[in-house]
């Protein structure tokens, strides 16, 4: 995080992590579609011919809140393929929070686990601890057959620590909820560390409300 | 590359954006009523302000005057500016109007020239042409009328104008120079970093290569030494077995006991060698887990079988308790079997003769502790069902203060030279590595002098990958 007191601006870096083909880039594309042109920059995506992210995606966003505080957010995705670990580690550097995009399909359970273990390793190698990292988990691809059941996810969620969201990124469902959930816990964690609310005389609730209003309700492609 | 390469190598036209500079010249033209032109050292016109002098417009309607104007224009184009920055040259038009020529210098080098004019000099007392001088149609009355309408400019004002525009150009050149030097510095820095990184990469590659060679040598050495140690050990164990069974003739009771001791120690040594080999694989990062669907009950039974002889020898009973309908699960059977076997051997080692070691297995719903080592990512790490394999003994137990270090490699609670129990302190470290490589956890509950219960908890994945 970078803070510019003079401009009343906070810059955040959030990273979308997860196994290959879990829908991280699709999440970013949906966020891009649902945000007002004035709030979003160019979505930079490097696509290879088989639709996998080669290096990473970057979506820069900028919000003016009612409190007069500007929030600039750089949203990154990492390449999920196992061989691109160096890129994943690099992208994770200086991250303020992580959204873990899991694939809901039963057959991908092991891939989700391995990717989460990979996230923990890469955080450790960057000198970060998963305990201190704001993290949300999204179970994507809820629209597909053979996915893990709602009851099962709910039961595990109730025993876990992180907020869990269900989504279908191709339909734009659950994407903004995940993003806003991530921003909420990111704000709370950074506020706990840096007393942002005291220093800027703002309320976290109002900031999140303000950001929430800036996303259109309807997905133009839904 | 020299990072501070002089800017003079670049042409004036590239340093000053001529299209935009026209606007600057037009501004000065309006303020001072003097047209301005900018040339490079080759005489190429780079920028020119509006020139709407009515005297020139009139004279250009006359053929004779037109050719005179052309001569002056070409002279202005080719004339060399004064090399001295303090000198301003003058050229006079046949009509008496003036041109001033000044050089543009940067770092003592001449890089272009400025031409000011034609302007109506305030110092001009009379028109140097007469009726019919230049062209038979020249109308002096009209010429004088037009001239009277053109504002006069003093040579002092023109000199001031020259100084001002030179100052503007100096600023532009300085900025361009700074940008140029900065970019050259950046390029040089990047190039230097690249060179440095390439050198470091080469060193690292060499080191990695050396390390690989060393690793290969180490692995070969371990494989060789293990073979060399195991071969005679197998013979020792095998022949001891045969002697005990009386194949070479009946042994006296005492002899039999001695041979059994030889075999027991041989078995211990074999396990120790196997542990060191297993740990060396983990330690070198070569641990690979090859999960496939296996029968859980079979894996547990195999592990028990591996330790049964050891238990019998120590007079420890092995009690087994697991439901007959244990499902199939996806894990690396060899690794998990080894892990269970280490736990059983550990329990046997720390049980008193006549004691019992209980091995049980069950499927249960996950608890918070099963998510991951630190409880994070539970929803991802846990599966709907978990498999728990427990090994419980009622031996010496472990003090709470010692529990934190029991999974550290080469660690024994009693490290004194007179300790009762042997071993390299690798068993539990291997168990932890193997179980965590499967995304599972090892739990331990223990009480001094009451016994210990070790549990391996693994996510029960029942699908093939």
XYZ file of C-alpha atoms in Angstrom:
687
model
C 0.000 0.000 0.000
C 1.116 3.518 -0.736
C -0.408 6.520 0.964
C -0.314 10.068 -0.386
C -1.551 12.289 2.446
C -1.349 15.443 0.338
C -3.558 14.051 -2.427
C -5.613 12.023 0.082
C -4.996 8.927 -2.002
C -4.399 5.294 -1.109
C -2.936 2.877 -3.624
C -3.667 -0.802 -3.158
C -2.426 -3.909 -4.904
C -4.731 -6.908 -4.896
C -3.913 -10.241 -6.488
C -6.268 -12.867 -7.899
C -4.644 -16.243 -7.274
C -5.744 -19.788 -8.009
C -5.175 -22.889 -10.096
C -4.963 -22.830 -13.869
C -8.252 -22.227 -15.676
C -10.163 -21.396 -12.482
C -11.409 -18.100 -13.954
C -9.156 -15.390 -12.524
C -8.977 -13.451 -15.778
C -12.716 -13.946 -16.316
C -13.262 -12.328 -12.909
C -11.211 -9.314 -13.953
C -13.056 -9.022 -17.240
C -16.374 -9.042 -15.376
C -15.143 -6.382 -12.929
C -14.026 -4.323 -15.921
C -17.448 -4.647 -17.568
C -19.351 -3.790 -14.412
C -17.301 -0.703 -13.515
C -17.862 2.800 -14.830
C -15.389 3.881 -17.541
C -14.220 6.717 -15.292
C -13.207 4.203 -12.622
C -11.292 1.747 -14.742
C -8.132 1.789 -16.790
C -7.222 -0.498 -19.634
C -7.416 -4.183 -18.830
C -4.091 -5.526 -19.972
C -4.365 -9.212 -20.736
C -1.858 -11.389 -22.470
C -3.781 -14.227 -24.017
C -2.185 -17.216 -25.574
C -4.067 -19.183 -28.167
C -5.363 -21.731 -25.661
C -6.966 -19.021 -23.506
C -4.546 -19.246 -20.649
C -2.885 -16.230 -19.063
C 0.721 -16.202 -20.148
C 2.136 -13.671 -17.738
C -0.475 -11.728 -15.860
C -3.445 -9.415 -16.207
C -3.563 -5.981 -14.737
C -6.668 -3.902 -14.228
C -5.986 -0.456 -12.779
C -9.000 1.125 -11.070
C -9.547 4.495 -9.478
C -12.358 5.537 -7.171
C -13.273 8.858 -5.642
C -15.226 8.292 -2.455
C -17.788 10.512 -0.733
C -15.243 11.152 1.991
C -12.909 12.860 -0.471
C -10.460 9.969 -0.272
C -9.220 8.558 -3.577
C -8.543 4.863 -3.803
C -6.396 3.546 -6.628
C -6.439 -0.223 -6.942
C -4.240 -2.338 -9.142
C -5.848 -5.728 -9.632
C -3.455 -8.428 -10.817
C -3.974 -12.034 -11.789
C -1.280 -14.669 -11.765
C -0.739 -17.434 -14.305
C -2.135 -20.616 -12.763
C 0.014 -23.110 -14.608
C 2.473 -24.830 -12.309
C 5.531 -23.908 -14.400
C 5.003 -20.151 -14.019
C 5.839 -20.092 -10.323
C 8.458 -17.359 -10.647
C 5.873 -15.029 -12.199
C 3.386 -15.842 -9.438
C 5.943 -15.071 -6.769
C 6.865 -11.814 -8.485
C 3.258 -10.688 -8.848
C 2.629 -11.450 -5.164
C 5.366 -9.041 -4.074
C 3.897 -6.113 -2.180
C 0.331 -7.448 -2.440
C -2.108 -5.952 0.052
C -4.627 -8.766 -0.279
C -5.421 -11.913 -2.211
C -8.610 -13.322 -3.731
C -8.227 -17.057 -4.185
C -10.316 -18.225 -7.132
C -11.077 -21.923 -6.700
C -12.690 -24.135 -9.309
C -15.946 -25.623 -7.947
C -15.720 -28.773 -10.053
C -15.229 -31.891 -7.921
C -12.398 -33.005 -10.196
C -10.480 -29.803 -9.380
C -10.475 -30.282 -5.587
C -6.860 -31.421 -5.555
C -5.770 -28.607 -7.911
C -7.364 -26.051 -5.543
C -5.526 -27.535 -2.587
C -2.208 -27.592 -4.391
C -2.625 -24.027 -5.588
C -3.436 -22.883 -2.054
C -0.330 -24.612 -0.725
C 1.601 -22.928 -3.537
C 0.171 -19.543 -2.468
C 1.341 -20.105 1.093
C 4.813 -21.104 -0.053
C 5.116 -18.095 -2.343
C 3.924 -15.719 0.354
C 6.505 -17.152 2.723
C 9.218 -16.768 0.123
C 8.218 -13.110 -0.245
C 8.580 -12.696 3.518
C 4.800 -12.567 3.991
C 2.651 -14.710 6.225
C -0.758 -15.959 5.239
C -1.939 -15.075 8.751
C -1.418 -11.392 8.064
C -2.709 -11.420 4.488
C -6.345 -10.403 3.904
C -7.759 -13.290 1.894
C -11.115 -14.203 0.422
C -11.954 -17.429 -1.372
C -14.268 -17.671 -4.335
C -15.773 -20.930 -5.565
C -16.163 -20.137 -9.241
C -17.964 -22.029 -12.020
C -21.091 -22.664 -9.911
C -23.039 -22.934 -13.191
C -21.198 -26.098 -14.276
C -22.352 -29.681 -13.577
C -20.415 -31.926 -11.163
C -19.513 -29.142 -8.797
C -19.093 -29.402 -5.032
C -22.447 -28.882 -3.355
C -23.571 -25.671 -1.674
C -24.178 -27.594 1.548
C -20.642 -28.946 1.533
C -19.057 -25.558 0.856
C -21.259 -23.886 3.486
C -20.359 -26.508 6.053
C -16.621 -26.129 5.418
C -16.938 -22.334 5.276
C -18.448 -22.263 8.747
C -15.343 -23.969 10.114
C -12.820 -21.920 8.153
C -11.361 -18.483 8.679
C -11.808 -16.729 5.348
C -14.925 -15.214 3.781
C -16.082 -17.530 0.989
C -18.045 -16.403 -2.082
C -19.743 -18.442 -4.769
C -19.573 -17.173 -8.313
C -20.063 -17.784 -11.962
C -17.615 -15.339 -13.475
C -18.651 -16.021 -17.066
C -22.142 -14.847 -16.102
C -20.761 -12.050 -13.948
C -22.437 -13.529 -10.859
C -20.688 -13.201 -7.503
C -17.748 -11.348 -9.016
C -18.425 -7.904 -7.568
C -19.427 -9.472 -4.253
C -16.039 -11.189 -4.113
C -14.196 -7.998 -5.077
C -16.070 -5.869 -2.554
C -15.634 -8.563 0.126
C -11.917 -8.467 -0.573
C -11.793 -4.667 -0.402
C -13.731 -4.751 2.870
C -11.274 -7.036 4.653
C -8.324 -5.292 2.991
C -9.530 -1.966 4.373
C -10.163 -3.441 7.817
C -6.715 -5.012 7.972
C -4.877 -1.928 6.697
C -6.916 0.281 8.995
C -5.975 -1.901 11.950
C -2.315 -1.505 11.068
C -2.167 2.109 9.924
C -5.251 3.737 11.492
C -6.416 4.998 8.096
C -9.804 6.021 9.465
C -8.172 8.163 12.142
C -5.576 9.700 9.852
C -7.988 10.540 7.038
C -11.041 11.121 9.261
C -13.121 8.704 7.218
C -15.396 5.779 7.946
C -14.567 2.405 6.417
C -18.272 1.568 6.081
C -18.936 4.734 4.112
C -15.968 4.130 1.843
C -17.086 0.601 1.035
C -20.657 1.824 0.456
C -19.329 4.509 -1.831
C -17.257 1.994 -3.843
C -20.200 -0.382 -3.998
C -22.439 2.271 -5.523
C -19.899 2.846 -8.265
C -20.412 -0.593 -9.772
C -23.358 -0.910 -12.085
C -25.933 -3.428 -10.906
C -26.489 -4.917 -14.349
C -23.819 -6.724 -16.271
C -24.038 -5.456 -19.846
C -23.126 -8.912 -21.149
C -25.222 -10.955 -18.752
C 28.352 3.755 -24.666
C 29.385 7.054 -23.128
C 26.445 8.057 -20.912
C 27.135 11.774 -21.348
C 27.566 11.758 -25.098
C 27.298 15.392 -26.327
C 23.970 16.437 -27.706
C 25.566 18.270 -30.634
C 25.532 15.037 -32.600
C 21.792 15.395 -32.829
C 20.527 17.999 -35.305
C 18.769 21.172 -34.178
C 15.642 20.033 -35.981
C 15.447 16.940 -33.761
C 16.080 18.838 -30.553
C 13.483 21.533 -31.132
C 10.078 20.533 -32.383
C 9.953 22.871 -35.449
C 6.150 22.706 -35.871
C 5.554 23.895 -32.321
C 8.431 26.373 -32.427
C 6.624 28.229 -35.244
C 4.037 29.275 -32.637
C 6.798 30.747 -30.444
C 8.212 32.661 -33.410
C 4.742 33.950 -34.362
C 4.302 35.240 -30.820
C 7.513 37.241 -31.002
C 6.648 38.372 -34.537
C 3.433 39.915 -33.219
C 5.135 41.637 -30.307
C 8.143 43.021 -32.155
C 6.887 43.390 -35.773
C 9.950 41.478 -36.971
C 9.625 38.211 -38.891
C 11.944 35.460 -37.637
C 13.367 32.372 -39.351
C 15.328 29.477 -37.869
C 17.915 27.572 -39.955
C 20.197 24.682 -39.124
C 23.914 24.809 -39.991
C 23.172 23.236 -43.408
C 20.929 26.168 -44.294
C 17.710 24.141 -43.986
C 14.758 26.251 -42.886
C 13.361 24.672 -39.718
C 10.743 27.210 -38.605
C 9.468 30.501 -39.888
C 7.059 33.063 -38.459
C 4.338 34.747 -40.517
C 5.847 37.314 -42.873
C 3.268 39.842 -44.067
C 5.412 42.876 -44.771
C 3.377 45.100 -47.205
C 6.603 46.566 -48.675
C 7.753 43.107 -49.705
C 4.290 42.304 -51.028
C 4.387 45.441 -53.233
C 7.957 44.908 -54.441
C 7.177 41.286 -55.330
C 4.601 42.527 -57.829
C 7.489 44.076 -59.818
C 9.608 41.716 -61.904
C 12.926 43.563 -61.301
C 12.349 43.870 -57.567
C 11.275 40.215 -57.376
C 14.627 39.004 -58.668
C 16.401 41.313 -56.191
C 14.349 39.787 -53.355
C 15.263 36.260 -54.540
C 18.964 37.098 -54.420
C 18.620 38.379 -50.865
C 16.615 35.309 -49.800
C 19.207 32.901 -51.144
C 21.960 34.940 -49.534
C 20.176 34.754 -46.188
C 19.913 30.996 -46.596
C 23.581 30.389 -47.280
C 25.247 33.129 -45.302
C 27.272 31.786 -42.390
C 26.305 33.275 -39.040
C 29.002 34.917 -36.955
C 30.925 32.307 -34.946
C 31.100 34.764 -32.100
C 27.947 34.708 -30.007
C 28.299 38.409 -29.219
C 28.299 39.459 -32.882
C 25.128 40.030 -34.902
C 25.560 40.451 -38.661
C 23.378 42.732 -40.771
C 22.232 42.516 -44.360
C 20.435 45.406 -45.959
C 17.693 45.051 -48.534
C 17.829 47.242 -51.604
C 14.756 49.021 -50.244
C 16.598 49.946 -47.061
C 14.927 47.367 -44.788
C 17.270 45.361 -42.590
C 18.009 41.736 -41.738
C 19.928 40.628 -38.651
C 21.706 37.280 -38.546
C 22.679 35.653 -35.237
C 24.223 32.260 -34.550
C 22.738 29.640 -32.215
C 25.352 28.099 -30.017
C 25.314 25.267 -27.589
C 28.323 24.338 -25.517
C 30.475 26.605 -27.711
C 29.379 24.847 -30.911
C 27.507 26.617 -33.658
C 24.381 24.593 -34.345
C 22.136 26.942 -36.374
C 21.191 30.528 -37.093
C 18.335 32.959 -36.593
C 17.392 35.466 -39.272
C 15.373 38.514 -38.177
C 13.717 40.681 -40.803
C 12.999 42.297 -43.041
C 12.182 45.065 -40.616
C 11.868 48.814 -40.961
C 14.931 50.184 -39.145
C 14.222 53.227 -36.998
C 17.671 54.526 -37.915
C 16.866 54.621 -41.699
C 16.969 58.250 -42.830
C 16.178 57.825 -46.534
C 15.183 55.132 -48.989
C 18.316 54.039 -50.878
C 16.480 53.539 -54.227
C 15.235 56.048 -56.714
C 12.467 56.021 -59.291
C 13.230 53.403 -61.977
C 16.297 52.044 -60.145
C 15.136 48.494 -59.729
C 12.213 48.208 -62.007
C 10.888 50.637 -64.563
C 7.449 50.356 -62.974
C 8.614 51.192 -59.417
C 6.331 53.907 -58.044
C 8.356 55.729 -55.352
C 5.349 57.627 -54.013
C 3.464 54.403 -53.397
C 6.558 52.729 -51.925
C 7.088 55.593 -49.485
C 3.380 55.535 -48.566
C 3.540 51.805 -47.816
C 6.793 52.212 -45.865
C 5.240 54.937 -43.772
C 2.608 52.391 -42.634
C 5.225 49.848 -41.450
C 6.233 50.391 -37.811
C 9.873 51.247 -37.268
C 12.022 49.045 -35.074
C 15.214 50.255 -33.453
C 18.369 48.181 -33.705
C 18.387 48.058 -29.895
C 14.942 46.395 -29.906
C 16.112 43.859 -32.475
C 19.174 43.067 -30.391
C 16.893 42.583 -27.367
C 14.681 40.293 -29.462
C 17.727 38.289 -30.544
C 18.798 37.890 -26.910
C 15.300 36.823 -25.818
C 14.842 34.194 -28.520
C 18.335 32.894 -27.921
C 17.443 32.548 -24.230
C 14.287 30.594 -25.151
C 16.276 28.326 -27.446
C 18.935 27.856 -24.761
C 16.260 26.707 -22.311
C 14.846 24.290 -24.867
C 18.280 22.953 -25.695
C 19.134 22.555 -22.039
C 15.913 20.632 -21.416
C 16.532 18.473 -24.462
C 20.095 17.933 -23.366
C 19.028 16.959 -19.875
C 16.447 14.530 -21.241
C 19.030 13.176 -23.642
C 21.664 12.703 -20.938
C 19.084 11.163 -18.596
C 17.933 8.694 -21.206
C 21.545 7.894 -22.073
C 22.215 7.337 -18.376
C 19.185 5.078 -18.136
C 20.301 3.110 -21.133
C 23.799 2.842 -19.734
C 22.444 1.773 -16.337
C 20.147 -0.813 -17.860
C 22.977 -2.068 -19.987
C 25.262 -2.217 -16.947
C 22.600 -4.004 -14.880
C 22.088 -6.409 -17.744
C 25.811 -7.064 -17.914
C 25.982 -7.534 -14.152
C 22.935 -9.817 -14.100
C 24.257 -11.831 -17.015
C 27.515 -12.275 -15.135
C 25.688 -13.253 -11.933
C 23.400 -15.592 -13.856
C 26.416 -17.249 -15.371
C 27.945 -17.690 -11.914
C 24.669 -19.013 -10.538
C 24.321 -21.402 -13.450
C 27.851 -22.638 -12.806
C 27.067 -23.030 -9.117
C 23.772 -24.778 -9.899
C 25.621 -27.090 -12.241
C 28.206 -27.826 -9.562
C 25.420 -28.402 -7.062
C 23.625 -30.720 -9.486
C 26.808 -32.678 -9.994
C 27.324 -32.780 -6.247
C 23.725 -33.905 -5.725
C 24.165 -36.653 -8.282
C 27.379 -37.704 -6.570
C 25.661 -37.585 -3.169
C 22.691 -39.612 -4.424
C 25.000 -42.113 -6.073
C 27.042 -42.313 -2.901
C 23.942 -42.847 -0.758
C 22.592 -45.449 -3.150
C 25.937 -47.187 -3.241
C 26.478 -47.052 0.501
C 22.934 -48.202 1.149
C 23.481 -51.113 -1.187
C 26.831 -51.867 0.384
C 25.322 -51.740 3.875
C 22.119 -53.509 3.046
C 23.689 -56.436 1.227
C 25.743 -57.705 4.160
C 22.902 -56.765 6.537
C 20.441 -58.860 4.552
C 22.857 -61.764 4.830
C 23.297 -61.191 8.561
C 19.514 -61.038 9.070
C 18.839 -63.953 6.723
C 21.469 -66.262 8.235
C 20.379 -65.287 11.752
C 16.839 -66.257 10.788
C 18.005 -69.596 9.422
C 20.079 -70.256 12.531
C 17.124 -69.419 14.774
C 14.878 -71.719 12.786
C 17.407 -74.518 13.251
C 18.183 -75.018 9.551
C 21.875 -75.472 10.406
C 21.156 -77.652 13.376
C 19.533 -77.081 16.710
C 20.907 -74.305 18.866
C 21.128 -74.270 22.604
C 18.671 -71.840 24.213
C 21.389 -69.341 25.022
C 22.828 -69.553 21.483
C 19.362 -69.006 20.070
C 18.919 -65.896 22.193
C 22.252 -64.518 21.007
C 21.330 -65.074 17.363
C 17.929 -63.457 17.883
C 19.682 -60.416 19.333
C 21.943 -60.275 16.264
C 18.867 -60.357 14.030
C 16.993 -57.732 16.085
C 19.952 -55.363 15.928
C 20.281 -56.057 12.219
C 16.632 -55.120 11.704
C 17.129 -51.916 13.670
C 20.144 -51.019 11.579
C 18.225 -51.711 8.367
C 15.415 -49.399 9.473
C 17.917 -46.721 10.400
C 19.532 -46.900 6.972
C 16.122 -46.733 5.323
C 15.221 -43.663 7.418
C 18.411 -41.865 6.484
C 17.766 -42.601 2.823
C 14.149 -41.415 3.069
C 15.186 -38.250 4.835
C 17.951 -37.516 2.351
C 15.291 -37.565 -0.385
C 13.118 -35.128 1.567
C 16.082 -32.951 2.441
C 17.297 -32.689 -1.133
C 13.813 -31.647 -2.296
C 13.444 -34.826 -4.307
C 10.391 -35.993 -2.432
C 7.724 -36.860 -4.952
C 4.271 -37.947 -3.990
C 2.500 -40.215 -6.426
C -1.108 -40.418 -5.295
C -3.436 -43.069 -6.651
C -6.593 -44.711 -5.399
C -5.651 -47.325 -2.810
C -7.387 -49.497 -0.252
C -6.926 -47.773 3.122
C -7.355 -50.980 5.137
C -4.698 -52.719 3.095
C -2.205 -49.883 3.612
C -2.784 -49.905 7.392
C -2.451 -53.716 7.541
C 0.769 -53.631 5.525
C 2.229 -51.064 7.922
C 1.245 -53.234 10.901
C 2.837 -56.269 9.256
C 6.077 -54.323 8.781
C 6.243 -53.681 12.532
C 4.802 -56.927 13.856
C 8.072 -58.738 14.259
C 9.547 -55.788 16.118
C 6.510 -55.759 18.428
C 6.723 -59.489 19.059
C 10.372 -59.218 19.888
C 9.736 -56.467 22.409
C 6.758 -58.298 23.808
C 4.357 -55.581 22.794
C 0.847 -56.457 21.682
C -0.564 -54.793 18.578
C -4.270 -54.144 18.720
C -6.010 -53.204 15.493
C -9.328 -51.468 15.288
C -10.852 -50.243 12.094
C -14.153 -50.842 10.330
C -14.161 -53.387 7.554
C -15.693 -50.946 5.109
C -12.874 -48.404 5.010
C -13.107 -46.761 1.599
C -10.504 -46.328 -1.070
C -8.616 -43.056 -0.901
C -6.197 -41.209 -3.095
C -2.677 -41.035 -1.684
C 0.823 -42.369 -2.130
C 0.449 -45.776 -0.469
C 4.173 -46.363 0.001
C 4.710 -43.023 1.787
C 1.672 -43.327 4.048
C 2.519 -46.950 4.869
C 6.029 -45.834 5.836
C 4.610 -43.005 7.959
C 2.252 -45.378 9.842
C 5.038 -47.878 10.294
C 7.323 -45.189 11.779
C 4.564 -44.248 14.248
C 4.024 -47.884 15.259
C 7.775 -48.480 15.694
C 7.998 -45.304 17.715
C 5.200 -46.432 20.005
C 6.742 -49.874 20.365
C 10.071 -48.286 21.247
C 8.600 -46.211 24.045
C 6.258 -48.896 25.464
C 7.178 -51.106 28.359
C 7.436 -54.845 27.609
C 4.017 -56.427 27.914
C 2.360 -53.208 26.841
C 0.059 -52.703 23.924
C 0.015 -50.402 20.915
C -3.381 -49.623 19.427
C -3.719 -48.881 15.736
C -7.053 -47.554 14.560
C -8.487 -45.934 11.437
C -11.731 -44.123 10.867
C -13.492 -41.717 8.538
C -14.787 -38.561 10.181
C -16.043 -35.057 9.393
C -13.268 -32.468 9.422
C -12.680 -30.148 12.317
C -11.055 -26.719 12.231
C -7.682 -28.244 12.981
C -7.740 -30.241 9.753
C -7.800 -27.341 7.338
C -4.140 -26.732 7.091
C -1.241 -26.467 9.409
C -2.338 -23.023 10.570
C -6.063 -23.347 9.967
C -5.994 -21.073 6.915
C -7.656 -22.104 3.676
C -9.788 -24.669 5.484
C -12.455 -24.685 2.830
C -9.821 -25.549 0.242
C -7.608 -27.827 2.247
C -10.274 -29.946 3.924
C -12.392 -32.382 2.015
C -15.931 -33.333 3.029
C -14.522 -36.322 4.856
C -11.208 -36.920 6.524
C -9.320 -40.131 7.189
C -7.699 -40.546 10.569
C -5.143 -43.225 11.304
C -4.086 -43.272 14.943
C -1.347 -45.078 16.813
C -1.651 -45.061 20.591
C 0.671 -46.380 23.256
C 0.678 -46.391 27.037
C 4.391 -45.969 27.512
C 6.641 -43.216 28.787
C 4.732 -40.396 27.066
C 6.132 -36.972 26.237
C 6.221 -33.941 28.505
C 4.182 -30.982 27.169
C 7.342 -28.874 27.077
C 8.986 -31.342 24.689
C 6.068 -31.750 22.296
C 7.066 -28.815 20.092
C 10.385 -30.341 19.059
C 9.526 -33.969 18.453
C 9.014 -33.482 14.691
C 12.373 -31.764 14.231
C 14.860 -33.959 12.343
C 17.757 -35.458 14.306
C 15.935 -34.700 17.538
C 15.492 -37.085 20.427
C 13.941 -36.055 23.704
C 16.728 -37.824 25.556
C 19.913 -36.854 23.774
C 22.253 -38.061 26.489
C 24.907 -40.614 25.678
C 23.347 -42.935 28.216
C 19.855 -42.768 26.752
C 17.702 -45.845 26.858
C 16.203 -45.621 23.380
C 18.249 -45.478 20.193
C 17.547 -44.046 16.772
C 18.631 -41.120 14.606
C 15.633 -38.915 15.455
C 14.336 -39.013 11.892
C 11.185 -41.138 12.162
C 8.709 -38.436 13.202
C 10.310 -35.844 10.899
C 9.731 -38.217 7.976
C 6.127 -38.847 9.114
C 5.469 -35.090 9.174
C 7.003 -34.520 5.723
C 5.120 -37.396 4.147
C 1.749 -36.452 5.654
C 2.042 -32.738 4.918
C 3.078 -33.495 1.356
C -0.436 -34.960 1.071
C -2.007 -31.824 2.550
C -2.624 -33.669 5.809
C -1.540 -33.087 9.382
C -0.039 -35.089 12.207
C -1.616 -34.527 15.600
C -0.180 -35.681 18.881
C -1.618 -35.944 22.353
C 0.643 -37.115 25.105
C 1.087 -37.202 28.810
C 4.243 -38.055 30.696
C 4.250 -41.619 31.989
C 0.742 -42.209 30.581
C 1.416 -42.616 26.874
C 0.986 -40.915 23.530
C -1.502 -40.885 20.688
C -0.300 -39.873 17.235
C -2.908 -39.307 14.535
C -2.387 -38.881 10.848
C -5.277 -36.934 9.308
C -5.629 -36.905 5.572
C -8.331 -35.481 3.347
C -10.327 -38.412 2.047
C -10.127 -37.829 -1.676
C -11.988 -40.594 -3.402
C -11.677 -39.388 -6.999
C -8.914 -40.194 -9.425
C -7.120 -37.009 -10.532
